[in-house]
Amino acid sequence: RGFTLIELLIVVVIIGILAAIAIPKFANTKEKAYIGSMKSDLRNLATAEESFLFDSLYYTNSLTALNKFSPSAGVTLTINEATGGGWSATASQAQTPKKCYLFYGNASPIGTATEEGKITCN
């Protein structure tokens, strides 16, 4: 009656193999979520900057000047350059070393962003 030691060892080995497969996939999924939140915040920043431009006729480099805009938890947004004709920004997340970049108008390309309005991450 009951299980033999060999049967129990086989079950433990199978569970270990499944865990070895699942854990890296879970970590990759978390990083994708962090990158997604950075991209989302950069898109929202673009909307807020355009709204500010409509009201003030120039872009701002102050996040506090953008009405009711705040980044997601853990995401740090930095507006690197803001002029009357364009702006650039960087997003970073405390849980991942990757950063995302975006620029509009005549602002200098930043990081890996080489195409205006296209968010790139590295």
mmCIF file of C-alpha atoms in Angstrom:
data_model
loop_
_atom_site.group_PDB
_atom_site.id
_atom_site.type_symbol
_atom_site.label_atom_id
_atom_site.label_comp_id
_atom_site.label_asym_id
_atom_site.label_seq_id
_atom_site.Cartn_x
_atom_site.Cartn_y
_atom_site.Cartn_z
ATOM 1 C CA ARG A 1 0.000 0.000 0.000
ATOM 2 C CA GLY A 2 1.195 3.513 -0.818
ATOM 3 C CA PHE A 3 3.886 4.768 -3.163
ATOM 4 C CA THR A 4 7.407 3.454 -3.462
ATOM 5 C CA LEU A 5 10.411 5.694 -3.020
ATOM 6 C CA ILE A 6 11.171 5.506 -6.755
ATOM 7 C CA GLU A 7 7.684 6.673 -7.683
ATOM 8 C CA LEU A 8 7.936 9.637 -5.293
ATOM 9 C CA LEU A 9 11.360 10.575 -6.665
ATOM 10 C CA ILE A 10 10.051 10.480 -10.240
ATOM 11 C CA VAL A 11 7.183 12.822 -9.297
ATOM 12 C CA VAL A 12 9.610 15.227 -7.587
ATOM 13 C CA VAL A 13 11.880 15.247 -10.660
ATOM 14 C CA ILE A 14 8.923 15.958 -12.966
ATOM 15 C CA ILE A 15 7.778 18.851 -10.749
ATOM 16 C CA GLY A 16 11.354 20.221 -10.759
ATOM 17 C CA ILE A 17 11.511 20.109 -14.563
ATOM 18 C CA LEU A 18 8.172 21.909 -14.867
ATOM 19 C CA ALA A 19 9.317 24.572 -12.389
ATOM 20 C CA ALA A 20 12.577 25.059 -14.327
ATOM 21 C CA ILE A 21 10.539 25.745 -17.457
ATOM 22 C CA ALA A 22 7.888 27.981 -15.852
ATOM 23 C CA ILE A 23 10.023 30.317 -13.717
ATOM 24 C CA PRO A 24 12.013 31.958 -16.584
ATOM 25 C CA LYS A 25 8.815 32.453 -18.582
ATOM 26 C CA PHE A 26 7.233 34.177 -15.585
ATOM 27 C CA ALA A 27 10.214 36.522 -15.180
ATOM 28 C CA ASN A 28 10.058 37.409 -18.886
ATOM 29 C CA THR A 29 6.348 38.184 -18.554
ATOM 30 C CA LYS A 30 7.020 40.576 -15.667
ATOM 31 C CA GLU A 31 9.626 42.455 -17.715
ATOM 32 C CA LYS A 32 7.181 42.777 -20.611
ATOM 33 C CA ALA A 33 4.652 44.281 -18.204
ATOM 34 C CA TYR A 34 7.213 46.825 -16.952
ATOM 35 C CA ILE A 35 8.073 47.814 -20.520
ATOM 36 C CA GLY A 36 4.370 48.075 -21.335
ATOM 37 C CA SER A 37 3.818 50.482 -18.445
ATOM 38 C CA MET A 38 6.756 52.646 -19.591
ATOM 39 C CA LYS A 39 5.403 52.765 -23.160
ATOM 40 C CA SER A 40 1.930 53.610 -21.895
ATOM 41 C CA ASP A 41 3.275 56.454 -19.773
ATOM 42 C CA LEU A 42 5.217 57.866 -22.736
ATOM 43 C CA ARG A 43 2.039 57.784 -24.874
ATOM 44 C CA ASN A 44 0.117 59.562 -22.101
ATOM 45 C CA LEU A 45 2.938 62.092 -21.794
ATOM 46 C CA ALA A 46 2.691 62.781 -25.528
ATOM 47 C CA THR A 47 -1.023 63.492 -25.150
ATOM 48 C CA ALA A 48 -0.397 65.755 -22.157
ATOM 49 C CA GLU A 49 2.365 67.647 -23.981
ATOM 50 C CA GLU A 50 0.123 68.242 -27.004
ATOM 51 C CA SER A 51 -2.639 69.488 -24.707
ATOM 52 C CA PHE A 52 -0.165 71.825 -22.994
ATOM 53 C CA LEU A 53 1.045 73.066 -26.389
ATOM 54 C CA PHE A 54 -2.534 73.863 -27.403
ATOM 55 C CA ASP A 55 -2.996 75.997 -24.278
ATOM 56 C CA SER A 56 0.460 77.597 -24.007
ATOM 57 C CA LEU A 57 1.950 77.538 -27.533
ATOM 58 C CA TYR A 58 5.120 75.768 -26.331
ATOM 59 C CA TYR A 59 6.096 72.406 -24.850
ATOM 60 C CA THR A 60 7.086 72.115 -21.197
ATOM 61 C CA ASN A 61 9.833 70.167 -19.454
ATOM 62 C CA SER A 62 7.949 70.157 -16.153
ATOM 63 C CA LEU A 63 5.731 67.203 -15.303
ATOM 64 C CA THR A 64 3.949 69.308 -12.694
ATOM 65 C CA ALA A 65 2.906 71.835 -15.355
ATOM 66 C CA LEU A 66 1.037 69.083 -17.189
ATOM 67 C CA ASN A 67 -2.425 69.108 -15.648
ATOM 68 C CA LYS A 68 -3.428 65.931 -13.833
ATOM 69 C CA PHE A 69 -0.654 63.850 -15.393
ATOM 70 C CA SER A 70 1.320 61.435 -13.255
ATOM 71 C CA PRO A 71 3.321 58.376 -14.291
ATOM 72 C CA SER A 72 2.480 54.836 -13.227
ATOM 73 C CA ALA A 73 3.807 53.457 -9.959
ATOM 74 C CA GLY A 74 7.509 52.682 -10.260
ATOM 75 C CA VAL A 75 7.942 54.506 -13.575
ATOM 76 C CA THR A 76 10.199 57.551 -13.724
ATOM 77 C CA LEU A 77 9.654 59.958 -16.616
ATOM 78 C CA THR A 78 12.275 62.523 -17.548
ATOM 79 C CA ILE A 79 11.594 65.229 -20.117
ATOM 80 C CA ASN A 80 15.053 65.737 -21.556
ATOM 81 C CA GLU A 81 14.326 68.621 -23.908
ATOM 82 C CA ALA A 82 11.314 70.866 -24.468
ATOM 83 C CA THR A 83 11.212 73.796 -26.858
ATOM 84 C CA GLY A 84 8.550 75.568 -28.839
ATOM 85 C CA GLY A 85 8.966 73.057 -31.636
ATOM 86 C CA GLY A 86 9.467 69.684 -29.956
ATOM 87 C CA TRP A 87 10.335 67.594 -26.930
ATOM 88 C CA SER A 88 12.023 64.351 -25.933
ATOM 89 C CA ALA A 89 11.551 62.074 -22.936
ATOM 90 C CA THR A 90 12.964 58.980 -21.254
ATOM 91 C CA ALA A 91 11.038 56.443 -19.182
ATOM 92 C CA SER A 92 12.647 54.051 -16.730
ATOM 93 C CA GLN A 93 11.302 51.472 -14.301
ATOM 94 C CA ALA A 94 12.900 50.563 -10.988
ATOM 95 C CA GLN A 95 12.423 46.821 -11.576
ATOM 96 C CA THR A 96 14.199 46.581 -14.943
ATOM 97 C CA PRO A 97 17.395 48.076 -16.376
ATOM 98 C CA LYS A 98 15.682 48.795 -19.711
ATOM 99 C CA LYS A 99 14.645 52.304 -20.712
ATOM 100 C CA CYS A 100 12.214 53.644 -23.299
ATOM 101 C CA TYR A 101 12.670 56.788 -25.399
ATOM 102 C CA LEU A 102 10.446 59.117 -27.417
ATOM 103 C CA PHE A 103 10.891 62.434 -29.226
ATOM 104 C CA TYR A 104 8.609 64.766 -31.169
ATOM 105 C CA GLY A 105 9.138 67.699 -33.466
ATOM 106 C CA ASN A 106 12.539 69.294 -33.787
ATOM 107 C CA ALA A 107 13.892 67.849 -30.527
ATOM 108 C CA SER A 108 17.124 65.888 -30.777
ATOM 109 C CA PRO A 109 16.717 62.125 -31.076
ATOM 110 C CA ILE A 110 17.447 60.445 -27.760
ATOM 111 C CA GLY A 111 18.633 56.958 -26.862
ATOM 112 C CA THR A 112 17.490 54.437 -29.427
ATOM 113 C CA ALA A 113 14.647 56.653 -30.678
ATOM 114 C CA THR A 114 15.531 57.612 -34.232
ATOM 115 C CA GLU A 115 12.045 58.028 -35.691
ATOM 116 C CA GLU A 116 9.814 60.864 -34.516
ATOM 117 C CA GLY A 117 6.827 59.696 -32.491
ATOM 118 C CA LYS A 118 7.963 56.069 -32.265
ATOM 119 C CA ILE A 119 8.703 54.667 -28.803
ATOM 120 C CA THR A 120 11.787 52.480 -28.634
ATOM 121 C CA CYS A 121 13.151 50.518 -25.694
ATOM 122 C CA ASN A 122 16.495 48.910 -24.974
#
